[in-house]
Amino acid sequence: MVKAKTWILKKHFDGFPKESNFELKEEVLPELQDGDVLVEAVYLSLDPYMKSLSKMWIKEGDVQYGTQLAKVVKSKDPAFPEGCYVVANCGWRTHSVITAKGPARPIMTRIVSEWPSDISMSLALGSLGMPGLTGLYGLEEVCKIQSGETILVSAAAGAVGAMVGQICKIKGCKVVGSAGGDDKVAYLKELGFDQAFNYKTVPSLEEALKNASPEGYDCYFESVGGPFFTAALKNMKPGGRIAVCGAIATYNDTTPQMCPYPHHEIITRQLKIEGFMVSSWQHKDEESVKRMLKWMKEGKLKAKEVVTVGFENMPAVFIRMLKGDGLGKAIVKV
Ligand SMILES: NC(=O)c1ccc[n+]([C@@H]2O[C@H](COP(=O)([O-])OP(=O)(O)OC[C@H]3O[C@@H](n4cnc5c(N)ncnc54)[C@H](OP(=O)(O)O)[C@@H]3O)[C@@H](O)[C@H]2O)c1
């Protein structure tokens, strides 16, 4: 008999999440049937979408959704033999039986066989997983960046933003990043960003953006929304492209923020603005991860993680991640 620990969403979020929104429970897992797999979580990822999509995706009492790097510990499915590692969207659980049948089967992908032994598998949840792929697809598929262009990145020290900046440099672009701390700004410079500033301490966002690139921006990789978006619009070059990846500055609002209507800037600068979801290019994930692994082995990509040990810390780490505390991808090691 295998017992799993799970975190359930006890009460939907009202504004900024609190630890009391969650409850730790224990569950006895069923015996495996043909085609089933038992996985044990090794690392769990904490991401902003756990807040932004919550009311759409789950109801109170459900296990909190999320992705984990897990080891297959028992298997009745030859495609997932015992001992292999998978990325699976099982939610906040220490153990899961992934059933062969049924529409609710979680997505489970084996990590690429070429995974080098000197690169932590936790990166399959960060730079070499969903957040890294988000950065890659936003640049290649949405912005279609070209060498020599100037790219602006907000939330640049986050899991997605740090990858965006580094990929821009690999592709021969100039890149400007904003982050909410002087330590984060120093980190962006270490990663090779041409310019970086602390959006919390500059006297004027619009001026800071102008000073960092007086000639304007060809592309903006947008992750925050709110007043930063308004200031960015005013600094776009004519015909500029904006990939709308996220709006983290608005996720915890209880009443919507009011910003100036953006139409004038969009029309007069003839901007192209496109929202996207990383899942649209899932068919390219395997090839893309191999490409990013190669860049990492060549020293062109660096990754930082904040790894907290203990499954019981999931809600606390989630809240710290949303506040922007800590420098690096938020991970819990069971
Ligand atoms: N479209 C997609 O498919 C997709 C996929 C993955 C992620 N996303 C989005 O991409 C964005 C970044 O995600 P991530 O995984 O990189 O998250 P992350 O590693 O947790 O970084 C998020 C960063 O956002 C910043 N932030 C928090 N509150 C903010 C605020 N009020 N104003 C400005 N910045 C704030 C914080 O850094 P500072 O200290 O710098 O403020 C925080 O470190 C999010 O909006 C997320 O929803 C979208």
PDB file of C-alpha atoms and ligand atoms in Angstrom, residues 16 46-50 52 130-135 154-162 178-181 183-184 198-200 221-225 228 244-252 257 275-281 320-330, ligand 1:
ATOM      1  CA  PHE A  16      -2.644  37.422  -2.841  1.00  0.00           C
ATOM      2  CA  LEU A  46       6.283  26.467  -8.525  1.00  0.00           C
ATOM      3  CA  ASP A  47       5.015  28.764 -11.281  1.00  0.00           C
ATOM      4  CA  PRO A  48       2.860  31.896 -11.655  1.00  0.00           C
ATOM      5  CA  TYR A  49       0.182  30.021 -13.667  1.00  0.00           C
ATOM      6  CA  MET A  50      -0.757  28.200 -10.457  1.00  0.00           C
ATOM      7  CA  SER A  52      -3.418  33.026 -12.701  1.00  0.00           C
ATOM      8  CA  MET A 130       8.350  24.714 -19.719  1.00  0.00           C
ATOM      9  CA  PRO A 131       9.720  28.178 -18.726  1.00  0.00           C
ATOM     10  CA  GLY A 132      12.760  27.871 -21.010  1.00  0.00           C
ATOM     11  CA  LEU A 133      10.589  26.681 -23.893  1.00  0.00           C
ATOM     12  CA  THR A 134       8.266  29.634 -23.286  1.00  0.00           C
ATOM     13  CA  GLY A 135      11.196  32.002 -23.762  1.00  0.00           C
ATOM     14  CA  SER A 154      10.345  42.381 -18.245  1.00  0.00           C
ATOM     15  CA  ALA A 155      10.520  40.051 -15.192  1.00  0.00           C
ATOM     16  CA  ALA A 156      13.930  39.414 -16.726  1.00  0.00           C
ATOM     17  CA  ALA A 157      15.496  37.665 -13.730  1.00  0.00           C
ATOM     18  CA  GLY A 158      12.620  35.145 -13.557  1.00  0.00           C
ATOM     19  CA  ALA A 159      12.703  31.631 -14.968  1.00  0.00           C
ATOM     20  CA  VAL A 160      11.372  32.724 -18.373  1.00  0.00           C
ATOM     21  CA  GLY A 161      13.028  36.155 -18.590  1.00  0.00           C
ATOM     22  CA  ALA A 162      16.560  34.952 -17.818  1.00  0.00           C
ATOM     23  CA  SER A 178      14.066  44.977 -15.978  1.00  0.00           C
ATOM     24  CA  ALA A 179      13.938  43.338 -12.564  1.00  0.00           C
ATOM     25  CA  GLY A 180      12.806  44.247  -9.057  1.00  0.00           C
ATOM     26  CA  GLY A 181      16.084  44.254  -7.119  1.00  0.00           C
ATOM     27  CA  ASP A 183      20.932  41.852  -6.916  1.00  0.00           C
ATOM     28  CA  LYS A 184      18.699  40.792  -9.813  1.00  0.00           C
ATOM     29  CA  ASN A 198      15.542  48.036 -11.265  1.00  0.00           C
ATOM     30  CA  TYR A 199      11.972  48.958 -12.183  1.00  0.00           C
ATOM     31  CA  LYS A 200      11.118  49.511  -8.504  1.00  0.00           C
ATOM     32  CA  PHE A 221       8.803  40.123 -24.419  1.00  0.00           C
ATOM     33  CA  GLU A 222       5.946  41.072 -22.068  1.00  0.00           C
ATOM     34  CA  SER A 223       5.457  39.234 -18.779  1.00  0.00           C
ATOM     35  CA  VAL A 224       4.124  41.839 -16.331  1.00  0.00           C
ATOM     36  CA  GLY A 225       1.275  44.044 -17.646  1.00  0.00           C
ATOM     37  CA  PHE A 228       5.219  48.806 -17.381  1.00  0.00           C
ATOM     38  CA  VAL A 244       2.430  38.778 -24.603  1.00  0.00           C
ATOM     39  CA  CYS A 245       3.605  35.952 -22.379  1.00  0.00           C
ATOM     40  CA  GLY A 246       2.163  36.972 -19.002  1.00  0.00           C
ATOM     41  CA  ALA A 247       0.873  39.763 -16.772  1.00  0.00           C
ATOM     42  CA  ILE A 248       2.224  38.907 -13.315  1.00  0.00           C
ATOM     43  CA  ALA A 249       1.748  42.466 -12.009  1.00  0.00           C
ATOM     44  CA  THR A 250      -2.008  41.915 -12.304  1.00  0.00           C
ATOM     45  CA  TYR A 251      -2.489  38.312 -11.127  1.00  0.00           C
ATOM     46  CA  ASN A 252      -3.303  39.236  -7.539  1.00  0.00           C
ATOM     47  CA  GLN A 257      -5.964  48.098 -12.667  1.00  0.00           C
ATOM     48  CA  GLY A 275      -0.552  36.513 -26.985  1.00  0.00           C
ATOM     49  CA  PHE A 276       0.737  32.956 -26.863  1.00  0.00           C
ATOM     50  CA  MET A 277       0.768  29.731 -24.855  1.00  0.00           C
ATOM     51  CA  VAL A 278       3.888  27.576 -24.716  1.00  0.00           C
ATOM     52  CA  SER A 279       1.752  24.465 -25.325  1.00  0.00           C
ATOM     53  CA  SER A 280       1.115  25.546 -28.951  1.00  0.00           C
ATOM     54  CA  TRP A 281       4.515  24.208 -29.988  1.00  0.00           C
ATOM     55  CA  ARG A 320       7.654  33.618  -2.068  1.00  0.00           C
ATOM     56  CA  MET A 321       7.831  32.944  -5.822  1.00  0.00           C
ATOM     57  CA  LEU A 322       4.818  35.179  -6.507  1.00  0.00           C
ATOM     58  CA  LYS A 323       6.359  37.976  -4.414  1.00  0.00           C
ATOM     59  CA  GLY A 324       9.544  37.744  -6.471  1.00  0.00           C
ATOM     60  CA  ASP A 325      11.607  36.813  -3.377  1.00  0.00           C
ATOM     61  CA  GLY A 326      14.706  34.814  -4.218  1.00  0.00           C
ATOM     62  CA  LEU A 327      16.801  34.821  -7.339  1.00  0.00           C
ATOM     63  CA  GLY A 328      16.217  31.807  -9.582  1.00  0.00           C
ATOM     64  CA  LYS A 329      13.577  29.264 -10.526  1.00  0.00           C
ATOM     65  CA  ALA A 330      11.519  28.163  -7.508  1.00  0.00           C
TER      66      ALA A 330
HETATM   67  N1  LIG B   1       2.254  32.152 -21.981  1.00  0.00           N
HETATM   68  C1  LIG B   1       2.815  31.065 -21.475  1.00  0.00           C
HETATM   69  O1  LIG B   1       2.703  29.963 -22.031  1.00  0.00           O
HETATM   70  C2  LIG B   1       3.615  31.199 -20.206  1.00  0.00           C
HETATM   71  C3  LIG B   1       4.397  30.127 -19.733  1.00  0.00           C
HETATM   72  C4  LIG B   1       5.180  30.312 -18.578  1.00  0.00           C
HETATM   73  C5  LIG B   1       5.141  31.533 -17.911  1.00  0.00           C
HETATM   74  N2  LIG B   1       4.330  32.534 -18.370  1.00  0.00           N
HETATM   75  C6  LIG B   1       4.305  33.851 -17.712  1.00  0.00           C
HETATM   76  O2  LIG B   1       5.621  34.372 -17.758  1.00  0.00           O
HETATM   77  C7  LIG B   1       5.826  35.249 -16.660  1.00  0.00           C
HETATM   78  C8  LIG B   1       7.112  34.891 -15.935  1.00  0.00           C
HETATM   79  O3  LIG B   1       7.002  33.569 -15.403  1.00  0.00           O
HETATM   80  P1  LIG B   1       8.250  32.856 -14.694  1.00  0.00           P
HETATM   81  O4  LIG B   1       8.010  31.416 -14.728  1.00  0.00           O
HETATM   82  O5  LIG B   1       9.505  33.423 -15.236  1.00  0.00           O
HETATM   83  O6  LIG B   1       8.083  33.351 -13.200  1.00  0.00           O
HETATM   84  P2  LIG B   1       9.170  33.565 -12.043  1.00  0.00           P
HETATM   85  O7  LIG B   1      10.435  32.859 -12.294  1.00  0.00           O
HETATM   86  O8  LIG B   1       8.477  33.302 -10.782  1.00  0.00           O
HETATM   87  O9  LIG B   1       9.437  35.077 -12.161  1.00  0.00           O
HETATM   88  C9  LIG B   1       8.399  35.938 -12.048  1.00  0.00           C
HETATM   89  C10 LIG B   1       8.970  37.269 -11.642  1.00  0.00           C
HETATM   90  O10 LIG B   1       7.960  38.222 -11.845  1.00  0.00           O
HETATM   91  C11 LIG B   1       8.308  39.339 -11.106  1.00  0.00           C
HETATM   92  N3  LIG B   1       7.130  39.985 -10.526  1.00  0.00           N
HETATM   93  C12 LIG B   1       6.357  39.558  -9.509  1.00  0.00           C
HETATM   94  N4  LIG B   1       5.401  40.477  -9.247  1.00  0.00           N
HETATM   95  C13 LIG B   1       5.613  41.492 -10.118  1.00  0.00           C
HETATM   96  C14 LIG B   1       4.982  42.733 -10.335  1.00  0.00           C
HETATM   97  N5  LIG B   1       3.939  43.111  -9.595  1.00  0.00           N
HETATM   98  N6  LIG B   1       5.464  43.529 -11.302  1.00  0.00           N
HETATM   99  C15 LIG B   1       6.515  43.165 -12.069  1.00  0.00           C
HETATM  100  N7  LIG B   1       7.153  41.990 -11.896  1.00  0.00           N
HETATM  101  C16 LIG B   1       6.703  41.173 -10.919  1.00  0.00           C
HETATM  102  C17 LIG B   1       9.233  38.894  -9.979  1.00  0.00           C
HETATM  103  O11 LIG B   1      10.505  39.450 -10.212  1.00  0.00           O
HETATM  104  P3  LIG B   1      10.911  40.954  -9.820  1.00  0.00           P
HETATM  105  O12 LIG B   1      11.595  40.884  -8.505  1.00  0.00           O
HETATM  106  O13 LIG B   1      11.792  41.310 -10.934  1.00  0.00           O
HETATM  107  O14 LIG B   1       9.648  41.751  -9.746  1.00  0.00           O
HETATM  108  C18 LIG B   1       9.300  37.398 -10.171  1.00  0.00           C
HETATM  109  O15 LIG B   1      10.559  36.887  -9.854  1.00  0.00           O
HETATM  110  C19 LIG B   1       4.569  35.168 -15.821  1.00  0.00           C
HETATM  111  O16 LIG B   1       3.732  36.240 -16.170  1.00  0.00           O
HETATM  112  C20 LIG B   1       3.943  33.859 -16.252  1.00  0.00           C
HETATM  113  O17 LIG B   1       2.553  33.840 -16.033  1.00  0.00           O
HETATM  114  C21 LIG B   1       3.573  32.371 -19.491  1.00  0.00           C
END
